[in-house]
Structure formats: C-alpha cells, structure tokens
PDB file of C-alpha atoms in Angstrom:
ATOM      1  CA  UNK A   1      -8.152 113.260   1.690  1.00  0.00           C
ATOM      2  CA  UNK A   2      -4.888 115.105   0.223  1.00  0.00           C
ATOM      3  CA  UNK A   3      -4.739 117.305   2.472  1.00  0.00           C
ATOM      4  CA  UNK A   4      -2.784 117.469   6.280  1.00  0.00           C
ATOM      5  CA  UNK A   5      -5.614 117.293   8.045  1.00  0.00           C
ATOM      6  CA  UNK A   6      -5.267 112.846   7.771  1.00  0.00           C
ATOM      7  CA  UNK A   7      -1.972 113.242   9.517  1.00  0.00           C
ATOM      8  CA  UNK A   8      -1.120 113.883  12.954  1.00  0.00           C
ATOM      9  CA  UNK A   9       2.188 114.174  14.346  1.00  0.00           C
ATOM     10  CA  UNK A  10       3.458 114.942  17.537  1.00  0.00           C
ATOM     11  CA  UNK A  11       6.616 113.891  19.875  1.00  0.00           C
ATOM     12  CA  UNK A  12       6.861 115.272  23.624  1.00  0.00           C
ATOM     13  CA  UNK A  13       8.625 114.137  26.612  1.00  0.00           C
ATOM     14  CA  UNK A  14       7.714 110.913  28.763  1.00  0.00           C
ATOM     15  CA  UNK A  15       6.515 112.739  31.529  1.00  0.00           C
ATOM     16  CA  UNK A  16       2.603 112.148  32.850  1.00  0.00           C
ATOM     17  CA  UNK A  17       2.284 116.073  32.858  1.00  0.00           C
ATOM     18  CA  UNK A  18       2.434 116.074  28.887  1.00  0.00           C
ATOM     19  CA  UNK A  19      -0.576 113.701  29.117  1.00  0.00           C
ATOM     20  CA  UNK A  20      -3.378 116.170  29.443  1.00  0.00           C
ATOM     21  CA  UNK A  21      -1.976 118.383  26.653  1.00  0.00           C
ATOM     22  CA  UNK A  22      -1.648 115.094  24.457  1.00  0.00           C
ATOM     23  CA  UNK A  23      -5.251 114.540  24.687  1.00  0.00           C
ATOM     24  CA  UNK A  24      -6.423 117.595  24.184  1.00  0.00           C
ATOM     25  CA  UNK A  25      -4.221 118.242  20.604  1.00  0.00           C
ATOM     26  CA  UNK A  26      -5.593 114.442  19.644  1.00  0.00           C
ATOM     27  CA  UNK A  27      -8.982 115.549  20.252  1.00  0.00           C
ATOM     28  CA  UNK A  28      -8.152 118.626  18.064  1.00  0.00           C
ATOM     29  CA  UNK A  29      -7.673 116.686  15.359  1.00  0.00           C
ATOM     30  CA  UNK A  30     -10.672 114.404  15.702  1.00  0.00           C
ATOM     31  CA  UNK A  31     -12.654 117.342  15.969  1.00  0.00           C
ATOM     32  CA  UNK A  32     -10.852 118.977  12.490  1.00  0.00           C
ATOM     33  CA  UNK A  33     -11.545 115.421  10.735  1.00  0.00           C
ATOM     34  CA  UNK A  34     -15.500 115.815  11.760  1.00  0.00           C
ATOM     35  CA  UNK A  35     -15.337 112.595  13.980  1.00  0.00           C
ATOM     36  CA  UNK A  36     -18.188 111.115  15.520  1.00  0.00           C
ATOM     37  CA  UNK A  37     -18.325 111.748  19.179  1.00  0.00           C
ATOM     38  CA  UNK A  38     -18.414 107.815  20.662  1.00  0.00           C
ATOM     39  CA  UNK A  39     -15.512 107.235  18.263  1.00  0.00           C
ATOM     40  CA  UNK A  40     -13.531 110.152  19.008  1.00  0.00           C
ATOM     41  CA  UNK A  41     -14.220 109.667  22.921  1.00  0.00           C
ATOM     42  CA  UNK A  42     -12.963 105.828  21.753  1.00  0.00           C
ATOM     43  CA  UNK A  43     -10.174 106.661  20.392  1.00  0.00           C
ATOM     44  CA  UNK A  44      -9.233 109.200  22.691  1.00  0.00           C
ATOM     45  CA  UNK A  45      -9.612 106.747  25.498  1.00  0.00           C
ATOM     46  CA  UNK A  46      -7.445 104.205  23.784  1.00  0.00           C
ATOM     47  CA  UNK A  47      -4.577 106.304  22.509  1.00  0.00           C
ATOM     48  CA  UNK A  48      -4.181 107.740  25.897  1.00  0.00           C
ATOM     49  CA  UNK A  49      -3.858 104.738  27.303  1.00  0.00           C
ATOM     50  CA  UNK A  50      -0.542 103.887  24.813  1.00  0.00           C
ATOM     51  CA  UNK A  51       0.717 106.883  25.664  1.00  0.00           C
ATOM     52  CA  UNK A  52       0.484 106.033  29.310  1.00  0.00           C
ATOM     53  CA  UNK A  53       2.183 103.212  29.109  1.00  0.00           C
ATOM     54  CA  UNK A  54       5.206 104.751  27.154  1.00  0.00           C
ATOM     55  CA  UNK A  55       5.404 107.426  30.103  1.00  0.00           C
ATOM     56  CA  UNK A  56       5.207 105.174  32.874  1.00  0.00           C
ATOM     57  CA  UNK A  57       7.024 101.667  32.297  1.00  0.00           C
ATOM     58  CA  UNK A  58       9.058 102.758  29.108  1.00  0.00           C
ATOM     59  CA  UNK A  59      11.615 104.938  31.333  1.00  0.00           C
ATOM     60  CA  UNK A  60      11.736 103.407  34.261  1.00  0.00           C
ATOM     61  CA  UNK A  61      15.192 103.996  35.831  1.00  0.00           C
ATOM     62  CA  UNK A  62      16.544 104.677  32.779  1.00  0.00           C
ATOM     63  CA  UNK A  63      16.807 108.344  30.944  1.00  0.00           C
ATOM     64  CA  UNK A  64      13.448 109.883  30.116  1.00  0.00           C
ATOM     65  CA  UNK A  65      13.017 110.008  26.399  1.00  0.00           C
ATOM     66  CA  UNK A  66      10.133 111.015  24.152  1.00  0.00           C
ATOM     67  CA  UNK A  67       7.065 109.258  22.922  1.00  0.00           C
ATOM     68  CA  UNK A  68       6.320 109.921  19.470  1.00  0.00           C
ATOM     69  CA  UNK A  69       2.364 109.590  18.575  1.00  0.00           C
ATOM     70  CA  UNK A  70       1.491 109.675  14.614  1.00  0.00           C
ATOM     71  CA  UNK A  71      -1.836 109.273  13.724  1.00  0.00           C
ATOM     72  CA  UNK A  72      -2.975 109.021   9.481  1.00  0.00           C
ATOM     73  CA  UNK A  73      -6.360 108.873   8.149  1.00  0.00           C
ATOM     74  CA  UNK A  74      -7.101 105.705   6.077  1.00  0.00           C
ATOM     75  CA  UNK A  75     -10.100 106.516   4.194  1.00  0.00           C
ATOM     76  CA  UNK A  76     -11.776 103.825   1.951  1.00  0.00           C
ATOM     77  CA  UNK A  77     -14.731 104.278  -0.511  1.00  0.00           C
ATOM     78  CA  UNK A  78     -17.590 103.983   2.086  1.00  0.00           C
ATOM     79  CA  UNK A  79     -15.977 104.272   5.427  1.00  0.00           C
ATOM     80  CA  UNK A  80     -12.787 105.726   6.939  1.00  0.00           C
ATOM     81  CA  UNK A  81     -10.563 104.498  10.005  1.00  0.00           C
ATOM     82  CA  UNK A  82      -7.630 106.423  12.191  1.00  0.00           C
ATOM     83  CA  UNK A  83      -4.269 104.098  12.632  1.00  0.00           C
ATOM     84  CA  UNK A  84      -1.993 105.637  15.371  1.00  0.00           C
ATOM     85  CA  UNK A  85       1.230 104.599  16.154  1.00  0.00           C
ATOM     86  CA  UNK A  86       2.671 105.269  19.756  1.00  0.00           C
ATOM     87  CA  UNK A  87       6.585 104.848  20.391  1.00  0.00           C
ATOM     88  CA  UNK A  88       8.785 104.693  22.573  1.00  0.00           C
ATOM     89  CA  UNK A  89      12.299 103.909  23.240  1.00  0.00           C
ATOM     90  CA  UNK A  90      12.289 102.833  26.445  1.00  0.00           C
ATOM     91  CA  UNK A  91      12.773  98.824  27.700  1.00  0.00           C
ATOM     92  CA  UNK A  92       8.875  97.377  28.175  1.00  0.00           C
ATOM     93  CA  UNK A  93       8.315  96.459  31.907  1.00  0.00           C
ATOM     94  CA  UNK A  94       5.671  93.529  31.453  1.00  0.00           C
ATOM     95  CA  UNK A  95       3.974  93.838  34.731  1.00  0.00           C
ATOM     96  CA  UNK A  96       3.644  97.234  36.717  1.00  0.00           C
ATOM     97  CA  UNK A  97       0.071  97.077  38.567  1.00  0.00           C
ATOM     98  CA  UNK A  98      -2.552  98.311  36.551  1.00  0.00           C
ATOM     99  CA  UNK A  99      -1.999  98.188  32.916  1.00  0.00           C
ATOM    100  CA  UNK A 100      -4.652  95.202  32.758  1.00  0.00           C
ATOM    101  CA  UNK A 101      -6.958  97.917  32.409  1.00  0.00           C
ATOM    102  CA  UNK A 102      -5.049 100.007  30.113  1.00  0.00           C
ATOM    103  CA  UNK A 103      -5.267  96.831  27.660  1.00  0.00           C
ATOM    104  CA  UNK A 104      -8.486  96.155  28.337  1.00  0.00           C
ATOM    105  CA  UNK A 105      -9.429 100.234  27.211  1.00  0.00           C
ATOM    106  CA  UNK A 106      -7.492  99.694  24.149  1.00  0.00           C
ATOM    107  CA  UNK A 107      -8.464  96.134  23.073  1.00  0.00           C
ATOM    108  CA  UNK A 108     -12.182  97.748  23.833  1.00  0.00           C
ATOM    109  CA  UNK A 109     -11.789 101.219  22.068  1.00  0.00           C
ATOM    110  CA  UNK A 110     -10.538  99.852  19.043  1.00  0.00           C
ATOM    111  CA  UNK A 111     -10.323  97.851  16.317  1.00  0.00           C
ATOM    112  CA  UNK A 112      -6.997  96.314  16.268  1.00  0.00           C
ATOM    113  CA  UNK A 113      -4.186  96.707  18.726  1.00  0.00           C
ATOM    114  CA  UNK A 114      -0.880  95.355  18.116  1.00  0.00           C
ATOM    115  CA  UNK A 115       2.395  95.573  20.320  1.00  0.00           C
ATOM    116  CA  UNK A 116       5.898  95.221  18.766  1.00  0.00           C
ATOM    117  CA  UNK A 117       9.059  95.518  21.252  1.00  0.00           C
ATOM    118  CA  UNK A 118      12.703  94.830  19.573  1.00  0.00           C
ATOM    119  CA  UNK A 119      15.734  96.671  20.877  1.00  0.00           C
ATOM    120  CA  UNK A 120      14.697 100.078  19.748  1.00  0.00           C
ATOM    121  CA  UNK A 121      11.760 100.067  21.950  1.00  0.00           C
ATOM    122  CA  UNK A 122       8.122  99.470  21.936  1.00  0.00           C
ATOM    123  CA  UNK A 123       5.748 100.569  19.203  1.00  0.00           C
ATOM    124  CA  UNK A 124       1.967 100.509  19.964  1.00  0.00           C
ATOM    125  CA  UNK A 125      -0.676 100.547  16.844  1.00  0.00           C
ATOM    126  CA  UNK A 126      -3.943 101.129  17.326  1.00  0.00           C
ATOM    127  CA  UNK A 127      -7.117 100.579  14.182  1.00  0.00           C
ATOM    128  CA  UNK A 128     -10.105 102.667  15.232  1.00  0.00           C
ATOM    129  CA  UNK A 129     -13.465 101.016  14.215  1.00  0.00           C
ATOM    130  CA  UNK A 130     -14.454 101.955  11.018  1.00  0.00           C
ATOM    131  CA  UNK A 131     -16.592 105.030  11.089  1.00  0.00           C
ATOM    132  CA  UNK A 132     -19.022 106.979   8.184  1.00  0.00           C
ATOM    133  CA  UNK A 133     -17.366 109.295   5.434  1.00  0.00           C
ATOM    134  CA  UNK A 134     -18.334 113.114   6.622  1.00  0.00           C
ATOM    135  CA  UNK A 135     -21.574 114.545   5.087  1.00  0.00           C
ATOM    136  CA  UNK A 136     -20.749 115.762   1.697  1.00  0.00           C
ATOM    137  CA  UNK A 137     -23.519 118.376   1.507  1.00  0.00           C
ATOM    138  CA  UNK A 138     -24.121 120.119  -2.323  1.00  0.00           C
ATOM    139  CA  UNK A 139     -23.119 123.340  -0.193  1.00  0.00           C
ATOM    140  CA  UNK A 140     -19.958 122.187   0.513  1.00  0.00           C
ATOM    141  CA  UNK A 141     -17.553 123.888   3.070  1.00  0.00           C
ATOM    142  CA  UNK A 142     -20.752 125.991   3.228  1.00  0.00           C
ATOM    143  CA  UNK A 143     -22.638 123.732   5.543  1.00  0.00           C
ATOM    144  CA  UNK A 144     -19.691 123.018   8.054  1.00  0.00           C
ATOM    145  CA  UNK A 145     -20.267 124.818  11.043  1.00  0.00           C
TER     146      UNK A 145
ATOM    147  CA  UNK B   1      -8.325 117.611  55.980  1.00  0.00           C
ATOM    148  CA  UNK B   2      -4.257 117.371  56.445  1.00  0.00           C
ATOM    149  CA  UNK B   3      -2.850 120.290  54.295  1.00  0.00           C
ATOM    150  CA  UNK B   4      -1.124 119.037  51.607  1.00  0.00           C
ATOM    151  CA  UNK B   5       0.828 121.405  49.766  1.00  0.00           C
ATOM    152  CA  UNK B   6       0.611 121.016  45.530  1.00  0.00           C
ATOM    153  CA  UNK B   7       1.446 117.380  45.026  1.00  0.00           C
ATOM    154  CA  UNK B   8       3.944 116.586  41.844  1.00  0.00           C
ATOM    155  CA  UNK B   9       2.827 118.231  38.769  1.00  0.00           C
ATOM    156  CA  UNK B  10       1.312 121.136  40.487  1.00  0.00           C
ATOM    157  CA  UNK B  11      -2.252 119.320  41.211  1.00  0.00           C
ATOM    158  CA  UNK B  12      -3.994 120.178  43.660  1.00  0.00           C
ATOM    159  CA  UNK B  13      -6.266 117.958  46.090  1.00  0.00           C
ATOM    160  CA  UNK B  14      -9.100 120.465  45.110  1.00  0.00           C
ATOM    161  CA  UNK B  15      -8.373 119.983  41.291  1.00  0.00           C
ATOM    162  CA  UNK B  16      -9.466 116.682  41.440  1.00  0.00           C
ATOM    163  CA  UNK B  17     -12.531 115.837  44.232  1.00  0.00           C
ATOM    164  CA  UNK B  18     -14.492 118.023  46.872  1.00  0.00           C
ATOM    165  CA  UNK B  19     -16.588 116.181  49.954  1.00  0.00           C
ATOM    166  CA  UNK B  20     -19.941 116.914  50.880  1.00  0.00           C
ATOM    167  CA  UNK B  21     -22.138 115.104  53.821  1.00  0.00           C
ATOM    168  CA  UNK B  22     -25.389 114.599  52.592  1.00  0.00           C
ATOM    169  CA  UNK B  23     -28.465 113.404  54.836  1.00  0.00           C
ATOM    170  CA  UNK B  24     -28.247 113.281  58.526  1.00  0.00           C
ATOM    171  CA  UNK B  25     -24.063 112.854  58.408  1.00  0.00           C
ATOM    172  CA  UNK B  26     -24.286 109.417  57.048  1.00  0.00           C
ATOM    173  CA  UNK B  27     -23.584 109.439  53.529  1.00  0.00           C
ATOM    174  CA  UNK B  28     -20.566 111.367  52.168  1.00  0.00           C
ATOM    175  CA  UNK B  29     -21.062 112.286  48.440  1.00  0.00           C
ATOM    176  CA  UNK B  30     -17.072 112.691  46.383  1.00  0.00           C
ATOM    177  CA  UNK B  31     -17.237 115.032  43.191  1.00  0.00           C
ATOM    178  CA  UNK B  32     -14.765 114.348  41.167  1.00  0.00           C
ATOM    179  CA  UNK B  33     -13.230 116.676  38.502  1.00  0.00           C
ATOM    180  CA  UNK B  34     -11.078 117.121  35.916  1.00  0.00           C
ATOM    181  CA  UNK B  35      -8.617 114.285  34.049  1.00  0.00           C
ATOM    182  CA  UNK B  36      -8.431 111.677  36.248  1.00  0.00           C
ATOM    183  CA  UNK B  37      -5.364 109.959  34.544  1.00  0.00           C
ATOM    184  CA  UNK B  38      -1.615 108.403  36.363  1.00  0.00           C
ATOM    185  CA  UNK B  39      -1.158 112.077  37.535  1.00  0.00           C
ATOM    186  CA  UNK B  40      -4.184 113.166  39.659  1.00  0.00           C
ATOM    187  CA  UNK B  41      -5.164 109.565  40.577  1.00  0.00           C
ATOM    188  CA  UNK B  42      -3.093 108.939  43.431  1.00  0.00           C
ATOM    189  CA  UNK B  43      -4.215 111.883  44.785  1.00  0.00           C
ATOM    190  CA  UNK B  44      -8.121 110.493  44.353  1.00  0.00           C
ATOM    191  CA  UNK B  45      -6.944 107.521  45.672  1.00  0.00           C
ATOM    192  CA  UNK B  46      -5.300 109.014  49.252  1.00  0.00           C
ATOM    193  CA  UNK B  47      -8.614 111.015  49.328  1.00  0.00           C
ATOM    194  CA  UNK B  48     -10.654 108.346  49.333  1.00  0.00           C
ATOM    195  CA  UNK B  49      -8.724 106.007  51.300  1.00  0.00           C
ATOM    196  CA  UNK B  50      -8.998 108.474  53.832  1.00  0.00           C
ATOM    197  CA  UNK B  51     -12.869 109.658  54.243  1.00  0.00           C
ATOM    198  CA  UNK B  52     -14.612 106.576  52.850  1.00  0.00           C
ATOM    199  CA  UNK B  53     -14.542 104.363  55.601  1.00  0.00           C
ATOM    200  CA  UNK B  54     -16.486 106.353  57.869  1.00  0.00           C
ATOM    201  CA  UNK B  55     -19.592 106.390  55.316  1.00  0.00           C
ATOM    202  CA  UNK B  56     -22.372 104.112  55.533  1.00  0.00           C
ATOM    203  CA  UNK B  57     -22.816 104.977  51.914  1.00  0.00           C
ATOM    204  CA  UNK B  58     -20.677 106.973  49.430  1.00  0.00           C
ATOM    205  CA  UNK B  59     -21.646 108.885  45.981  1.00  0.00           C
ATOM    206  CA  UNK B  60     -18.931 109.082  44.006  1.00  0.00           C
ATOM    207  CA  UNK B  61     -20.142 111.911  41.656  1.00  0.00           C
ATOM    208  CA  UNK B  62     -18.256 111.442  38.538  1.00  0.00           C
ATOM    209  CA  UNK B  63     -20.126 114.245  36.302  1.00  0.00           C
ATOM    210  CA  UNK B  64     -17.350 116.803  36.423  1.00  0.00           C
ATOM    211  CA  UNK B  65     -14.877 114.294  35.369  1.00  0.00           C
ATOM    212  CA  UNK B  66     -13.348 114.672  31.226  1.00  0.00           C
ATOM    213  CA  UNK B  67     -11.301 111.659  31.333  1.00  0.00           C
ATOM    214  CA  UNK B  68     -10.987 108.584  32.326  1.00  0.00           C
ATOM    215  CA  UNK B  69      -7.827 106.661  32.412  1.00  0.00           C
ATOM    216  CA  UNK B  70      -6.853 102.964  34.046  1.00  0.00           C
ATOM    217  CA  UNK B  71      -5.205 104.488  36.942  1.00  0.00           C
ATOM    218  CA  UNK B  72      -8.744 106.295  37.417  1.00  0.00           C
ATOM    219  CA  UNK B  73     -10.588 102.818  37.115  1.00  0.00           C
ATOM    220  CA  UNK B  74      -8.228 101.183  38.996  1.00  0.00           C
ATOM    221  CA  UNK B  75      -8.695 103.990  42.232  1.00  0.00           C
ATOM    222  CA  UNK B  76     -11.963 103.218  41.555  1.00  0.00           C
ATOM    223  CA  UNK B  77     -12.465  99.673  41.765  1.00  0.00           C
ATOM    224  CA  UNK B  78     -10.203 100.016  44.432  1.00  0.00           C
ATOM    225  CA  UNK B  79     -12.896 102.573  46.796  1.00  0.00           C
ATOM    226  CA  UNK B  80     -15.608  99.887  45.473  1.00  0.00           C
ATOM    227  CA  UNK B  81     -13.714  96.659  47.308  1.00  0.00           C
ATOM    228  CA  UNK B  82     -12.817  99.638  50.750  1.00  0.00           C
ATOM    229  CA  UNK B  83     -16.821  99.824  50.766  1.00  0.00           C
ATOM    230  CA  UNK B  84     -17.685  96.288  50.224  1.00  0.00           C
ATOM    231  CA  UNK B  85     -15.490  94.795  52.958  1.00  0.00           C
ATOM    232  CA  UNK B  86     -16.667  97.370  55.479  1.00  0.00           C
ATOM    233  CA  UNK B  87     -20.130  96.295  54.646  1.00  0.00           C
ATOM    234  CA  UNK B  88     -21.103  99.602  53.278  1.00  0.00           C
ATOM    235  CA  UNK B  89     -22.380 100.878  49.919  1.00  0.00           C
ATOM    236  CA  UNK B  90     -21.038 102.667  46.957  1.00  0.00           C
ATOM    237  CA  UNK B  91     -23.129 104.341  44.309  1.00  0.00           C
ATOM    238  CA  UNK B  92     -21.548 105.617  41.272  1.00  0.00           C
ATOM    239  CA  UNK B  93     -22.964 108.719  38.866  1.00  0.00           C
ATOM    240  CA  UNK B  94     -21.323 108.785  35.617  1.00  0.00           C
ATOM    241  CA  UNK B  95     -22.571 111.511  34.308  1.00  0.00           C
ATOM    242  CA  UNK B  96     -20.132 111.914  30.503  1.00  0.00           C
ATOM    243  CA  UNK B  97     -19.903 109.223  28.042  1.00  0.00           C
ATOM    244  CA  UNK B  98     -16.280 109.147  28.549  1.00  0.00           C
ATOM    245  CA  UNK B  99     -16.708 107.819  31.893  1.00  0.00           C
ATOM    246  CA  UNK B 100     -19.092 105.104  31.368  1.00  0.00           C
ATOM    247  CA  UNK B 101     -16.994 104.096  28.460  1.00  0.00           C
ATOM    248  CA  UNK B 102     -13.932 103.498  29.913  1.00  0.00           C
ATOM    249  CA  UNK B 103     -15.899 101.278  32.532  1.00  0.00           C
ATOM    250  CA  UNK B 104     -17.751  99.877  29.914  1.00  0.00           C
ATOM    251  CA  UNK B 105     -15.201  98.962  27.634  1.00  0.00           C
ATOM    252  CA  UNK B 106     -13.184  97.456  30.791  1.00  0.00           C
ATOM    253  CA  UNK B 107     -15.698  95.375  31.357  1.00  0.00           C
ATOM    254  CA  UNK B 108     -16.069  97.147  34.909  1.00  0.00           C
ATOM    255  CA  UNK B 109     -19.356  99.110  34.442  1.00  0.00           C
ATOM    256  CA  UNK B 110     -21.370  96.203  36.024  1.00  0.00           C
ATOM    257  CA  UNK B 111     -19.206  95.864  38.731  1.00  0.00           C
ATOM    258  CA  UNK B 112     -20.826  99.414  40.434  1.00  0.00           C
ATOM    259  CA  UNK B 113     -24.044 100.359  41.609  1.00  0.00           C
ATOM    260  CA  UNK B 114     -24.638 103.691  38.830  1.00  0.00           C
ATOM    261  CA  UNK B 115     -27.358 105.910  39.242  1.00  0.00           C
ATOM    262  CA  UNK B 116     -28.363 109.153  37.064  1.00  0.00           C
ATOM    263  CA  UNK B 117     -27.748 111.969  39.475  1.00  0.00           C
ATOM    264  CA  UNK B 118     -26.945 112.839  43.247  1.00  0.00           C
ATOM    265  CA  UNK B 119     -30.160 113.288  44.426  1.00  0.00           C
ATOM    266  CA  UNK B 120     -30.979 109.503  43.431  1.00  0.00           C
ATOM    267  CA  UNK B 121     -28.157 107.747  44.470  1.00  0.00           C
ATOM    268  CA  UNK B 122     -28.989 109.279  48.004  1.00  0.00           C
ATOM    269  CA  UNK B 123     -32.517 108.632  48.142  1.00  0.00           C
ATOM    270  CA  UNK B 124     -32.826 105.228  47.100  1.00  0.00           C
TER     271      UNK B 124
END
C-alpha cells in the first residue's frame, strides 16, 4: 500500500465535543481501507477510548491543548494491522474514576497497548489484531462496491 | 420531568434516552440513543438516577445506541448496582455489536441480564 489511504492524520482540540467527529473520520478511514466490521468496531472502540483519556485527564486545570491521533497501515505478506498513536501534551492524572474501563476496552480491542508519559506528555499506541489482506478480485477496482 | 435547558455541548436530555411504562405501570423501559461517550453520559446517568428507582423492573433498550464508551459502561453498571440494592431487576437489550463489545471486551457483559428485544425482556 503506496498510497495515502495507510495513513491517517488528524489533530483537534481536547474538548469531549470533538469526540463524536473523531470517530466518525476514524471510521472513514476504516471503511476506505475495506476493514472488517468486528475489527473496525474494535478499533474504533479502543482508539476512542485514548482519545478520551487525552481530553479528560490530560488538561486538567491546565491550558487545553490538542490531541494528535495518527494512524498507518502496516501491511505484511498475508495479513495487515492498524498502529495508532494518540498524544497529548497534557500532565497524566493516574486515577480519575472510570478509566479502569477505558483500559480494559483498549487492552480488549487490541492487540498491543502501550503508554509512554515523559515531560512532553503522554503518547498512547495501540496494535489492532491482525486482520485478512482485502479481496484482490481479477476485476480489480471493478468489483469494489 | 424537570426542564433542563441544553446541557454543555448542546445535548439534549432527548438526544440521548426517552421513557416508556410498559405493562400495568410497573416496568419502565429507557431507549437509549446516540454516542453515549464522557459527553452525553452524565446526562444518562441523572436520567436514570432519577426514574429507576420507582421500577420493579427496568429495560434499558440499548438498540439505538452507535457507541459505546467507559463513561457509558460505567452509567451503566452504575443503574445495574441502583436496581440490585432496591431489590429490583434490570434487563439489558443490546441490540449493535458495538454495544455488546464494549461490555464484552470489559469483561462486563455477564454482569447484566441481556435479552434480544423489548418485548422479551418484558415478558419473561
């Protein structure tokens, strides 16, 4: 895949209002890479979830900043995975109610989840489960509906 | 209802769940809509905290709901443990897969009593 359509890129204010629109320009391109439903519902679930952290504990008291999402298409010879990053500059707040859940979505919905805080901020990576290559049909773009 | 003008974000209460009584007055069925994420969930949550207690049993109709976020599993868990310590029951209808995969992944989906559709969670 040379083409744009393995990376995503988007950075919009930490407010939970930008949330909604988030999801639905992730699901975009899920939907543009041919993803397979549970995995894109998955993934969707999971990402949403970093992002809600960033929002809510990354600006606490402090100024509200942005959370930057990029997502890239690692594609392999018989399967291909999404990595997203989510960051944030904000200070981590370790224990605000229910993020227990929010880990538990991620750590379920994915892969791999790691968390790495230094003084910049808090960057959240997220492996999807491996899922199949799209059909390659002798037709081509032909058969994509 | 109190009259609640549009809460933070511009969300209203009937964005996000509409009451019905179902049977003879005893059983109060919740639909909930929409993305039920850290915005509209408090508003779920002072909903419920405020009609469930008077219902011997309570459908929480989750098939018009697109997401699913912690905050939404967290409200409710939360209207599950109102229920249980009033000695009353709680049935919940999933309805998408994005629902019953955020409980599921949580580990929460066995927690609730789920059946397929309104109709069944009332009759049985």
């Amino acid at each position: 895949m040379a083409d744009d359509a393995g990376y995503y890129s988007i950075r919009f204010g930490a407010d939970p209002v930008q949330l909604a629109f988030f999801r639905a320009g992730l699901d975009r391109w899920l939907q543009g890479l041919s993803w397979p439903e549970e995995a894109r519902v998955d993934a969707i679930l999971a990402v949403s979830e970093a992002c809600t952290n960033a929002v809510k504990h990354a600006y606490v008291g402090g100024v509200p900043g942005d959370v930057e999402v990029v997502g890239r298409l690692v594609a392999g010879p018989s399967s291909r995975q999404i990595v997203v990053t989510v960051r944030d500059e904000g200070v981590w707040r370790p224990d605000q109610g229910a993020t227990g859940y929010g880990m538990s979505v991620m750590n379920g919905c994915m892969d791999r989840v790691s968390i790495r805080r230094d003084d910049a901020g808090t960057t959240v990576t997220l492996r999807s489960v491996p899922v199949p290559l799209p059909h390659s049909s002798p037709e081509g773009m032909a058969a994509v509906e | 209802m109190s009259e609640t003008p549009a809460d933070e974000g511009g969300v209203e209460i009937s964005d996000v769940v509409r009451f019905e009584q179902a049977g003879d007055g005893s059983s109060l069925v919740a639909h909930v809509r929409g993305e039920i994420d850290t915005l509209t969930a408090p508003l779920l949550r002072t909903e419920l905290d405020a009609r469930l207690p008077a219902a011997p049993l309570v459908v929480l109709d989750l098939s018009g709901v697109t997401f699913l976020g912690s905050a939404g599993l967290a409200v409710l868990v939360a209207a599950k443990d109102q229920v249980d310590r009033s000695g009353h029951s709680l049935k919940l209808v999933c309805g998408s897969r994005i629902v019953t995969r955020a409980l599921q992944a949580t580990g929460l989906l066995g927690l609730f009593d789920v059946a397929d559709g309104v109709t069944e969670a009332l009759s049985s």
